[in-house]
């Protein structure tokens, strides 16, 4: 295994280019198997999660070629429709294959994804929506077996859950509806930019979709979808992570290749903490200050503050003036980073789905352990600001969602090395 060794208190400078969005890439790669013929996708980030979904597709017989962020997918050779536990357990996002498999191939056998460190990852909304379109679902020894006896039929699907909307349940139902007979209405759909990107991709394949980006999406089923060529959106969560790296190290840096209107909730919180931010349509510049104010944040579905930036902004708030409060409304248990941040000298206490963060004057380097993608990014941010050396072990968690992380940070002047862990 490998670890990061980071020398903190190093000012950053220069510019970092944002990669393609992991959370747009996964559902779009999944949807591409519905096309008659080859699809070519551009701006696909070279991440472990992308490699994982490609392994599942190759296992099913789909031919793929991935180099220089261009991915070619040829689904013509697909011959089996099972996603085994060893793949699904490493990446819950692979559930986004369920809708496309059922829509195009009328069958899917999927290992139940199980929980993970950010909390239980139920799929009841996925199954409820797909059943509404006519999918028969059985549960066989921890596997979901889905079958379409005749053909999928359009329907009205209410997709809201106790946590509001579900991103990948929306993706699955929207994909399935594109090839269903008749019209489907999805009420309480997720509004995330990644859902809009998926809808744009599906429309290029020939789907008829209206209202994406709102809570009500209307889909008119078509007989076939064709392979196409498409460029995915940049990663708003990677961008937010670098923006917070600029502020926590009190550095002026430029983050480019961003769709800035995807980050307005983050900009709002940065300004609320008394800091300034400069941005155009596709770039952001951090304008640092020595100190910033404590604030309150509640994570919500888009366009609310994203749960995927909760750990990273918590690192930033460990050094604020005053006591901050973060309420996690999307994944109420998503606080695995708190213990490790406290090892770095932070002063955070938990009360159910709320984290109380008392600002401290400085963090001190220590040995910590990565445990989840965004929690690990939070540890990197804290290490960049801490006095002394921090070692972060099990950084394979970071490789799931951050392309060339240590290279991008080193190019900004950070003192970060990837080294083999002593066994
Ligand atoms: C997507 O996961 C993202 N993953 C997550 O990013 C992100 O945190 C999440 O959306 C929320 O924005 C990908 O896009 C690959 P949800 P998803 O269904 O779709 C509950 C990262 O770090 N729920 O929107 O699985 C669920 O438990 C990852 O990049 C049900 O109750 O999340 C949660 O509380 C982590 N039943 C809430 O809804 C269901 O059937 C939102 O989850 C489905 C979800």
Short mmCIF file of C-alpha atoms and ligand atoms in Angstrom, two decimals:
data_model
loop_
_atom_site.label_atom_id
_atom_site.label_comp_id
_atom_site.label_asym_id
_atom_site.label_seq_id
_atom_site.Cartn_x
_atom_site.Cartn_y
_atom_site.Cartn_z
CA UNK A 1 0.00 0.00 0.00
CA UNK A 2 1.03 3.64 -0.41
CA UNK A 3 0.91 6.74 1.74
CA UNK A 4 1.24 10.49 1.29
CA UNK A 5 3.94 12.38 3.20
CA UNK A 6 3.04 16.07 3.38
CA UNK A 7 5.09 18.98 4.78
CA UNK A 8 2.52 21.53 5.92
CA UNK A 9 2.40 25.35 6.02
CA UNK A 10 3.57 25.58 2.43
CA UNK A 11 1.98 28.40 0.43
CA UNK A 12 0.48 27.38 -2.92
CA UNK A 13 0.63 29.33 -6.15
CA UNK A 14 -0.20 28.97 -9.82
CA UNK A 15 -3.05 27.24 -11.65
CA UNK A 16 -4.69 23.82 -11.52
CA UNK A 17 -6.87 22.36 -14.31
CA UNK A 18 -9.93 20.40 -13.24
CA UNK A 19 -10.54 16.92 -14.67
CA UNK A 20 -13.79 15.40 -15.94
CA UNK A 21 -16.48 14.60 -13.39
CA UNK A 22 -16.32 11.14 -11.78
CA UNK A 23 -20.03 11.32 -10.94
CA UNK A 24 -20.98 12.26 -14.48
CA UNK A 25 -18.64 9.69 -16.03
CA UNK A 26 -20.01 6.64 -14.17
CA UNK A 27 -23.73 6.92 -15.16
CA UNK A 28 -22.79 8.04 -18.70
CA UNK A 29 -20.42 5.08 -19.18
CA UNK A 30 -23.22 2.84 -17.89
CA UNK A 31 -25.79 4.41 -20.23
CA UNK A 32 -23.53 3.94 -23.26
CA UNK A 33 -24.27 0.16 -23.28
CA UNK A 34 -27.83 1.01 -24.36
CA UNK A 35 -26.58 2.33 -27.72
CA UNK A 36 -26.63 0.34 -30.98
CA UNK A 37 -22.96 0.73 -31.86
CA UNK A 38 -19.86 2.36 -30.45
CA UNK A 39 -19.73 5.41 -28.17
CA UNK A 40 -16.72 7.69 -27.71
CA UNK A 41 -16.49 9.73 -24.49
CA UNK A 42 -14.06 12.63 -23.96
CA UNK A 43 -12.74 14.21 -20.73
CA UNK A 44 -13.13 10.92 -18.83
CA UNK A 45 -10.92 11.10 -15.71
CA UNK A 46 -8.43 8.26 -15.21
CA UNK A 47 -9.64 7.14 -11.76
CA UNK A 48 -9.92 3.85 -9.91
CA UNK A 49 -13.72 4.11 -9.97
CA UNK A 50 -13.67 4.46 -13.76
CA UNK A 51 -11.31 1.46 -14.00
CA UNK A 52 -13.72 -0.50 -11.79
CA UNK A 53 -16.79 0.12 -13.94
CA UNK A 54 -14.74 -0.76 -17.03
CA UNK A 55 -13.73 -4.06 -15.35
CA UNK A 56 -17.42 -4.85 -14.82
CA UNK A 57 -18.24 -3.98 -18.45
CA UNK A 58 -15.32 -6.09 -19.74
CA UNK A 59 -16.51 -8.97 -17.50
CA UNK A 60 -19.89 -8.68 -19.24
CA UNK A 61 -18.26 -8.78 -22.69
CA UNK A 62 -18.27 -5.06 -23.52
CA UNK A 63 -15.14 -3.98 -25.39
CA UNK A 64 -13.50 -0.77 -24.09
CA UNK A 65 -10.40 1.25 -24.98
CA UNK A 66 -9.31 4.02 -22.60
CA UNK A 67 -6.32 6.31 -23.13
CA UNK A 68 -5.56 10.02 -22.72
CA UNK A 69 -8.96 10.57 -21.11
CA UNK A 70 -10.79 9.27 -24.22
CA UNK A 71 -12.95 6.18 -23.69
CA UNK A 72 -14.32 4.03 -26.53
CA UNK A 73 -17.13 1.64 -25.62
CA UNK A 74 -18.45 -1.11 -27.94
CA UNK A 75 -21.34 -2.98 -26.28
CA UNK A 76 -21.96 -5.32 -29.25
CA UNK A 77 -20.18 -8.24 -27.58
CA UNK A 78 -22.07 -8.17 -24.30
CA UNK A 79 -23.08 -11.71 -23.34
CA UNK A 80 -23.63 -11.75 -19.56
CA UNK A 81 -25.47 -9.38 -17.28
CA UNK A 82 -24.17 -10.04 -13.78
CA UNK A 83 -22.24 -7.56 -11.64
CA UNK A 84 -20.36 -9.71 -9.08
CA UNK A 85 -19.92 -8.81 -5.42
CA UNK A 86 -16.14 -8.35 -5.69
CA UNK A 87 -16.68 -5.43 -8.07
CA UNK A 88 -19.85 -3.90 -6.62
CA UNK A 89 -18.50 -4.01 -3.05
CA UNK A 90 -15.57 -1.77 -4.04
CA UNK A 91 -17.77 0.81 -5.71
CA UNK A 92 -21.43 1.35 -4.91
CA UNK A 93 -21.71 3.70 -7.87
CA UNK A 94 -21.72 0.62 -10.14
CA UNK A 95 -25.44 0.33 -9.31
CA UNK A 96 -25.91 2.83 -12.18
CA UNK A 97 -25.58 -0.13 -14.57
CA UNK A 98 -28.89 -1.56 -13.38
CA UNK A 99 -31.20 0.68 -15.42
CA UNK A 100 -29.26 0.45 -18.70
CA UNK A 101 -28.95 -3.36 -18.45
CA UNK A 102 -32.68 -3.81 -17.84
CA UNK A 103 -33.67 -1.28 -20.52
CA UNK A 104 -31.56 -2.73 -23.31
CA UNK A 105 -31.00 -6.38 -22.31
CA UNK A 106 -34.09 -6.95 -20.13
CA UNK A 107 -32.07 -8.76 -17.49
CA UNK A 108 -29.60 -7.90 -14.72
CA UNK A 109 -28.12 -9.75 -11.77
CA UNK A 110 -26.55 -7.38 -9.28
CA UNK A 111 -24.90 -7.92 -5.94
CA UNK A 112 -26.61 -5.87 -3.23
CA UNK A 113 -24.18 -2.97 -2.83
CA UNK A 114 -24.09 -3.13 0.97
CA UNK A 115 -23.13 -0.26 3.22
CA UNK A 116 -19.92 1.74 3.35
CA UNK A 117 -18.12 4.14 5.69
CA UNK A 118 -20.43 7.03 4.82
CA UNK A 119 -23.45 5.03 5.91
CA UNK A 120 -25.97 2.48 4.62
CA UNK A 121 -26.40 2.69 0.85
CA UNK A 122 -29.99 1.47 0.39
CA UNK A 123 -31.35 1.05 -3.13
CA UNK A 124 -35.07 0.90 -2.33
CA UNK A 125 -35.77 3.98 -4.50
CA UNK A 126 -33.93 2.44 -7.46
CA UNK A 127 -36.02 -0.74 -7.16
CA UNK A 128 -39.29 1.14 -6.54
CA UNK A 129 -38.77 3.22 -9.69
CA UNK A 130 -37.75 0.30 -11.89
CA UNK A 131 -40.68 -1.82 -10.68
CA UNK A 132 -43.02 1.05 -11.67
CA UNK A 133 -41.71 0.66 -15.23
CA UNK A 134 -42.47 -3.09 -15.20
CA UNK A 135 -39.24 -4.68 -13.96
CA UNK A 136 -39.71 -7.89 -11.94
CA UNK A 137 -37.24 -7.89 -9.04
CA UNK A 138 -36.24 -10.99 -7.05
CA UNK A 139 -33.70 -11.26 -4.24
CA UNK A 140 -31.38 -14.29 -4.52
CA UNK A 141 -28.67 -14.83 -1.87
CA UNK A 142 -27.64 -11.17 -1.67
CA UNK A 143 -28.12 -10.61 -5.38
CA UNK A 144 -30.89 -8.57 -6.97
CA UNK A 145 -32.21 -10.33 -10.06
CA UNK A 146 -34.14 -8.04 -12.37
CA UNK A 147 -36.17 -9.22 -15.36
CA UNK A 148 -38.32 -7.51 -17.99
CA UNK A 149 -40.83 -10.16 -19.14
CA UNK A 150 -42.34 -8.26 -22.05
CA UNK A 151 -41.26 -4.62 -22.40
CA UNK A 152 -40.82 -1.66 -20.08
CA UNK A 153 -43.88 0.57 -19.92
CA UNK A 154 -43.78 4.32 -19.19
CA UNK A 155 -45.36 5.38 -15.88
CA UNK A 156 -45.55 8.10 -13.26
CA UNK A 157 -42.71 7.53 -10.76
CA UNK A 158 -42.41 9.39 -7.45
CA UNK A 159 -38.73 9.05 -6.55
CA UNK A 160 -38.53 11.04 -3.32
CA UNK A 161 -37.17 9.37 -0.18
CA UNK A 162 -36.71 10.43 3.42
CA UNK A 163 -33.52 12.20 2.35
CA UNK A 164 -35.11 13.96 -0.59
CA UNK A 165 -33.98 12.97 -4.06
CA UNK A 166 -31.57 10.20 -5.06
CA UNK A 167 -28.95 10.89 -7.75
CA UNK A 168 -28.30 7.38 -9.03
CA UNK A 169 -31.90 6.24 -8.60
CA UNK A 170 -32.84 9.15 -10.89
CA UNK A 171 -30.12 8.04 -13.33
CA UNK A 172 -31.35 4.43 -13.33
CA UNK A 173 -35.02 5.28 -13.82
CA UNK A 174 -34.26 7.93 -16.47
CA UNK A 175 -32.12 5.45 -18.44
CA UNK A 176 -34.75 2.72 -18.24
CA UNK A 177 -37.52 5.14 -19.26
CA UNK A 178 -35.71 6.17 -22.46
CA UNK A 179 -36.42 2.71 -23.96
CA UNK A 180 -39.79 2.11 -22.29
CA UNK A 181 -43.03 2.16 -24.30
CA UNK A 182 -44.85 5.46 -23.78
CA UNK A 183 -44.25 8.40 -21.46
CA UNK A 184 -42.60 8.43 -18.03
CA UNK A 185 -42.84 11.24 -15.50
CA UNK A 186 -40.25 11.24 -12.72
CA UNK A 187 -41.41 13.41 -9.84
CA UNK A 188 -38.84 14.41 -7.16
CA UNK A 189 -35.96 13.64 -9.52
CA UNK A 190 -32.43 14.68 -8.48
CA UNK A 191 -31.35 18.04 -9.95
CA UNK A 192 -27.57 17.46 -9.82
CA UNK A 193 -25.48 18.71 -12.79
CA UNK A 194 -24.40 15.11 -13.34
CA UNK A 195 -28.04 14.16 -14.01
CA UNK A 196 -28.29 17.02 -16.54
CA UNK A 197 -25.07 15.78 -18.18
CA UNK A 198 -26.48 12.23 -18.35
CA UNK A 199 -29.71 13.55 -19.92
CA UNK A 200 -27.71 15.53 -22.50
CA UNK A 201 -25.74 12.40 -23.35
CA UNK A 202 -28.94 10.30 -23.66
CA UNK A 203 -30.48 12.95 -25.93
CA UNK A 204 -27.43 12.76 -28.19
CA UNK A 205 -28.10 9.00 -28.35
CA UNK A 206 -31.64 9.81 -29.53
CA UNK A 207 -33.59 9.84 -26.27
CA UNK A 208 -36.48 12.26 -25.71
CA UNK A 209 -36.04 13.88 -22.29
CA UNK A 210 -37.49 17.13 -20.93
CA UNK A 211 -37.09 18.96 -17.61
CA UNK A 212 -33.74 17.51 -16.51
CA UNK A 213 -32.21 19.69 -13.80
CA UNK A 214 -35.62 20.19 -12.21
CA UNK A 215 -37.48 17.86 -9.85
CA UNK A 216 -39.85 16.85 -12.68
CA UNK A 217 -38.40 15.01 -15.67
CA UNK A 218 -40.53 13.80 -18.60
CA UNK A 219 -39.26 11.04 -20.89
CA UNK A 220 -40.91 9.81 -24.09
CA UNK A 221 -39.75 6.26 -24.78
CA UNK A 222 -38.04 5.52 -28.12
CA UNK A 223 -37.37 2.21 -29.85
CA UNK A 224 -33.61 2.47 -30.12
CA UNK A 225 -30.64 4.56 -28.99
CA UNK A 226 -27.49 4.95 -31.06
CA UNK A 227 -23.85 5.13 -30.11
CA UNK A 228 -22.56 8.72 -30.09
CA UNK A 229 -19.61 10.96 -29.19
CA UNK A 230 -19.79 13.15 -26.10
CA UNK A 231 -17.63 15.25 -23.74
CA UNK A 232 -18.52 15.10 -20.05
CA UNK A 233 -18.61 18.06 -17.63
CA UNK A 234 -15.76 18.98 -15.24
CA UNK A 235 -15.76 17.69 -11.67
CA UNK A 236 -17.34 20.28 -9.35
CA UNK A 237 -16.25 18.34 -6.24
CA UNK A 238 -12.61 18.16 -7.36
CA UNK A 239 -12.83 21.91 -8.09
CA UNK A 240 -14.30 22.62 -4.65
CA UNK A 241 -11.53 20.59 -3.04
CA UNK A 242 -8.80 22.71 -4.70
CA UNK A 243 -10.63 25.95 -3.93
CA UNK A 244 -10.61 24.98 -0.24
CA UNK A 245 -6.92 23.97 -0.55
CA UNK A 246 -6.22 27.55 -1.64
CA UNK A 247 -8.06 29.08 1.29
CA UNK A 248 -6.84 26.71 4.02
CA UNK A 249 -3.20 27.41 3.00
CA UNK A 250 -3.93 31.16 2.69
CA UNK A 251 -2.81 31.06 -0.95
CA UNK A 252 -3.93 32.78 -4.10
CA UNK A 253 -4.39 30.08 -6.73
CA UNK A 254 -6.39 29.76 -9.97
CA UNK A 255 -8.65 26.79 -10.57
CA UNK A 256 -9.51 26.51 -14.28
CA UNK A 257 -11.75 24.36 -16.49
CA UNK A 258 -14.68 24.67 -14.04
CA UNK A 259 -18.39 25.32 -14.57
CA UNK A 260 -18.59 27.89 -11.78
CA UNK A 261 -22.40 27.99 -11.51
CA UNK A 262 -22.17 24.40 -10.22
CA UNK A 263 -20.36 25.75 -7.13
CA UNK A 264 -22.48 28.70 -6.01
CA UNK A 265 -23.37 27.06 -2.67
CA UNK A 266 -19.64 26.77 -1.86
CA UNK A 267 -18.95 30.36 -2.94
CA UNK A 268 -21.82 31.48 -0.70
CA UNK A 269 -20.27 29.76 2.35
CA UNK A 270 -16.76 31.06 1.59
CA UNK A 271 -18.13 34.63 1.46
CA UNK A 272 -20.16 34.02 4.64
CA UNK A 273 -16.85 33.13 6.36
CA UNK A 274 -15.59 36.62 5.46
CA UNK A 275 -13.38 35.66 2.53
CA UNK A 276 -13.47 36.92 -1.03
CA UNK A 277 -13.63 34.82 -4.17
CA UNK A 278 -13.03 35.91 -7.74
CA UNK A 279 -14.61 33.89 -10.54
CA UNK A 280 -15.64 33.93 -14.20
CA UNK A 281 -17.64 31.34 -16.15
CA UNK A 282 -14.85 28.75 -16.17
CA UNK A 283 -12.27 29.77 -13.56
CA UNK A 284 -12.00 30.61 -9.85
CA UNK A 285 -9.31 32.59 -8.02
CA UNK A 286 -8.94 32.28 -4.25
CA UNK A 287 -8.29 35.57 -2.44
CA UNK A 288 -6.80 34.51 0.90
CA UNK A 289 -6.85 36.12 4.33
CA UNK A 290 -5.06 35.20 7.55
CA UNK A 291 -8.33 34.41 9.35
CA UNK A 292 -11.93 33.47 8.55
CA UNK A 293 -15.15 33.30 10.57
CA UNK A 294 -16.95 30.24 11.84
CA UNK A 295 -20.18 29.46 9.93
CA UNK A 296 -23.10 27.03 9.91
CA UNK A 297 -23.62 24.58 7.03
CA UNK A 298 -26.33 22.03 6.26
CA UNK A 299 -25.68 19.60 3.42
CA UNK A 300 -28.58 19.20 0.99
CA UNK A 301 -29.30 17.78 -2.48
CA UNK A 302 -28.26 20.11 -5.32
CA UNK A 303 -28.32 23.12 -5.47
CA UNK A 304 -27.79 22.96 -1.69
CA UNK A 305 -24.35 22.56 -0.14
CA UNK A 306 -22.98 19.22 -1.45
CA UNK A 307 -22.38 16.37 0.99
CA UNK A 308 -19.29 15.53 -1.11
CA UNK A 309 -17.65 18.77 0.07
CA UNK A 310 -18.67 18.42 3.71
CA UNK A 311 -15.46 16.78 4.92
CA UNK A 312 -13.28 19.22 2.99
CA UNK A 313 -14.99 22.35 4.32
CA UNK A 314 -14.84 20.87 7.82
CA UNK A 315 -11.03 20.86 7.52
CA UNK A 316 -11.18 24.50 6.51
CA UNK A 317 -13.42 25.33 9.49
CA UNK A 318 -11.09 23.67 12.03
CA UNK A 319 -8.98 26.85 11.72
CA UNK A 320 -11.86 29.38 11.73
CA UNK A 321 -12.41 32.02 14.39
CA UNK A 322 -15.23 30.67 16.56
CA UNK A 323 -17.48 27.60 16.66
CA UNK A 324 -18.91 26.21 13.40
CA UNK A 325 -21.78 23.76 13.00
CA UNK A 326 -22.20 21.27 10.17
CA UNK A 327 -25.45 19.33 9.85
CA UNK A 328 -25.25 16.37 7.45
CA UNK A 329 -28.70 15.85 5.95
CA UNK A 330 -27.78 13.57 3.03
CA UNK A 331 -25.57 10.89 4.68
CA UNK A 332 -26.14 11.53 8.43
CA UNK A 333 -23.25 9.22 9.45
CA UNK A 334 -20.70 10.77 7.08
CA UNK A 335 -18.18 11.82 9.76
CA UNK A 336 -15.42 9.21 9.52
CA UNK A 337 -12.96 12.09 8.99
CA UNK A 338 -13.68 13.68 12.40
CA UNK A 339 -11.51 11.30 14.45
CA UNK A 340 -8.53 11.72 12.14
CA UNK A 341 -8.92 15.53 12.00
CA UNK A 342 -8.89 15.59 15.80
CA UNK A 343 -5.62 13.62 15.69
CA UNK A 344 -4.24 16.56 13.72
CA UNK A 345 -5.22 18.92 16.56
CA UNK A 346 -8.73 19.88 15.52
CA UNK A 347 -11.45 20.24 18.16
CA UNK A 348 -14.59 18.62 16.74
CA UNK A 349 -17.40 16.92 18.61
CA UNK A 350 -20.29 14.97 17.14
CA UNK A 351 -23.93 15.00 18.14
CA UNK A 352 -25.83 12.63 15.83
CA UNK A 353 -25.83 14.16 12.35
CA UNK A 354 -24.31 17.40 13.64
CA UNK A 355 -20.60 18.24 13.97
CA UNK A 356 -19.53 21.11 16.25
CA UNK A 357 -16.15 22.48 15.16
CA UNK A 358 -14.35 24.73 17.64
CA UNK A 359 -11.72 26.75 15.72
CA UNK A 360 -8.10 26.17 16.84
CA UNK A 361 -5.08 28.38 16.12
CA UNK A 362 -3.15 25.64 14.34
CA UNK A 363 -3.10 21.97 13.35
CA UNK A 364 -0.12 19.72 13.97
CA UNK A 365 1.13 17.05 11.60
CA UNK A 366 0.58 13.40 12.62
CA UNK A 367 0.13 9.91 11.18
CA UNK A 368 -3.46 9.49 10.02
CA UNK A 369 -5.39 6.99 7.92
CA UNK A 370 -7.60 7.53 4.88
CA UNK A 371 -10.91 5.71 4.98
CA UNK A 372 -13.26 7.17 2.36
CA UNK A 373 -12.75 9.24 -0.75
CA UNK A 374 -13.84 12.66 0.48
CA UNK A 375 -12.72 12.08 4.09
CA UNK A 376 -9.23 11.42 2.71
CA UNK A 377 -9.31 14.65 0.70
CA UNK A 378 -10.17 16.46 3.94
CA UNK A 379 -7.07 14.97 5.59
CA UNK A 380 -4.89 16.19 2.70
CA UNK A 381 -6.28 19.73 3.09
CA UNK A 382 -5.67 19.67 6.85
CA UNK A 383 -2.13 18.32 6.30
CA UNK A 384 -1.35 21.14 3.86
CA UNK A 385 -2.21 23.66 6.62
CA UNK A 386 -0.71 21.77 9.59
CA UNK A 387 2.66 22.49 11.21
CA UNK A 388 5.18 19.76 10.48
CA UNK A 389 4.84 16.46 8.66
CA UNK A 390 1.68 14.44 8.14
CA UNK A 391 1.57 10.87 6.85
CA UNK A 392 -1.73 9.70 5.34
CA UNK A 393 -1.92 5.93 4.83
CA UNK A 394 -4.29 3.90 2.60
CA UNK A 395 -4.41 6.57 -0.07
CA UNK A 396 -5.97 4.17 -2.55
CA UNK A 397 -9.20 5.76 -1.32
CA UNK A 398 -8.06 9.03 -2.91
CA UNK A 399 -7.14 7.38 -6.20
CA UNK A 400 -10.83 6.52 -6.60
CA UNK A 401 -11.84 10.12 -7.21
CA UNK A 402 -8.88 12.50 -7.68
CA UNK A 403 -6.90 12.32 -10.90
CA UNK A 404 -3.13 12.94 -10.45
CA UNK A 405 -3.82 14.40 -7.00
CA UNK A 406 -0.25 14.68 -5.73
CA UNK A 407 1.03 15.91 -9.10
CA UNK A 408 -1.59 18.68 -9.29
CA UNK A 409 -0.80 19.68 -5.68
CA UNK A 410 3.00 19.55 -6.24
CA UNK A 411 2.59 21.70 -9.37
CA UNK A 412 0.87 24.23 -7.06
CA UNK A 413 3.94 24.14 -4.79
CA UNK A 414 2.71 21.72 -2.12
CA UNK A 415 5.35 19.51 -0.49
CA UNK A 416 3.67 16.13 -1.00
CA UNK A 417 5.17 12.74 -1.85
CA UNK A 418 3.58 9.36 -2.56
CA UNK A 419 5.71 6.63 -0.92
CA UNK A 420 5.40 2.90 -0.35
CA UNK A 421 4.16 2.06 3.12
CA UNK A 422 6.57 0.01 5.24
CA UNK A 423 4.88 -3.36 5.66
C1 LIG B 1 -24.30 9.95 -5.57
O1 LIG B 1 -24.47 8.77 -4.80
C2 LIG B 1 -22.79 10.20 -5.62
N1 LIG B 1 -22.12 9.07 -6.26
C3 LIG B 1 -22.24 10.40 -4.21
O2 LIG B 1 -20.85 10.75 -4.34
C4 LIG B 1 -22.97 11.58 -3.57
O3 LIG B 1 -22.52 11.72 -2.24
C5 LIG B 1 -24.49 11.31 -3.58
O4 LIG B 1 -24.94 11.07 -4.93
C6 LIG B 1 -25.28 12.48 -3.03
O5 LIG B 1 -25.01 13.63 -3.76
C7 LIG B 1 -22.13 8.97 -7.61
O6 LIG B 1 -22.74 9.76 -8.30
C8 LIG B 1 -21.36 7.83 -8.19
P1 LIG B 1 -28.12 9.24 -3.33
P2 LIG B 1 -25.94 8.09 -4.70
O7 LIG B 1 -28.89 8.08 -3.84
O8 LIG B 1 -26.73 8.34 -5.91
C9 LIG B 1 -30.57 7.73 0.36
C10 LIG B 1 -18.55 10.59 -3.95
O9 LIG B 1 -17.84 10.79 -2.95
N2 LIG B 1 -31.11 6.71 -0.56
O10 LIG B 1 -28.37 10.58 -3.94
O11 LIG B 1 -25.73 6.67 -4.26
C11 LIG B 1 -29.09 7.55 0.64
O12 LIG B 1 -28.88 6.63 1.69
C12 LIG B 1 -19.87 9.85 -3.79
O13 LIG B 1 -18.26 10.95 -5.12
C13 LIG B 1 -32.17 5.92 -0.13
O14 LIG B 1 -32.65 6.05 0.99
O15 LIG B 1 -26.57 8.90 -3.49
C14 LIG B 1 -28.68 8.96 1.03
O16 LIG B 1 -29.03 9.18 2.38
C15 LIG B 1 -20.15 9.46 -2.36
N3 LIG B 1 -32.66 4.98 -0.98
C16 LIG B 1 -29.56 9.84 0.13
O17 LIG B 1 -30.65 9.01 -0.30
C17 LIG B 1 -32.15 4.79 -2.25
O18 LIG B 1 -32.66 3.92 -2.99
C18 LIG B 1 -28.88 10.39 -1.11
O19 LIG B 1 -28.26 9.30 -1.75
C19 LIG B 1 -31.08 5.62 -2.66
C20 LIG B 1 -30.58 6.57 -1.80
#
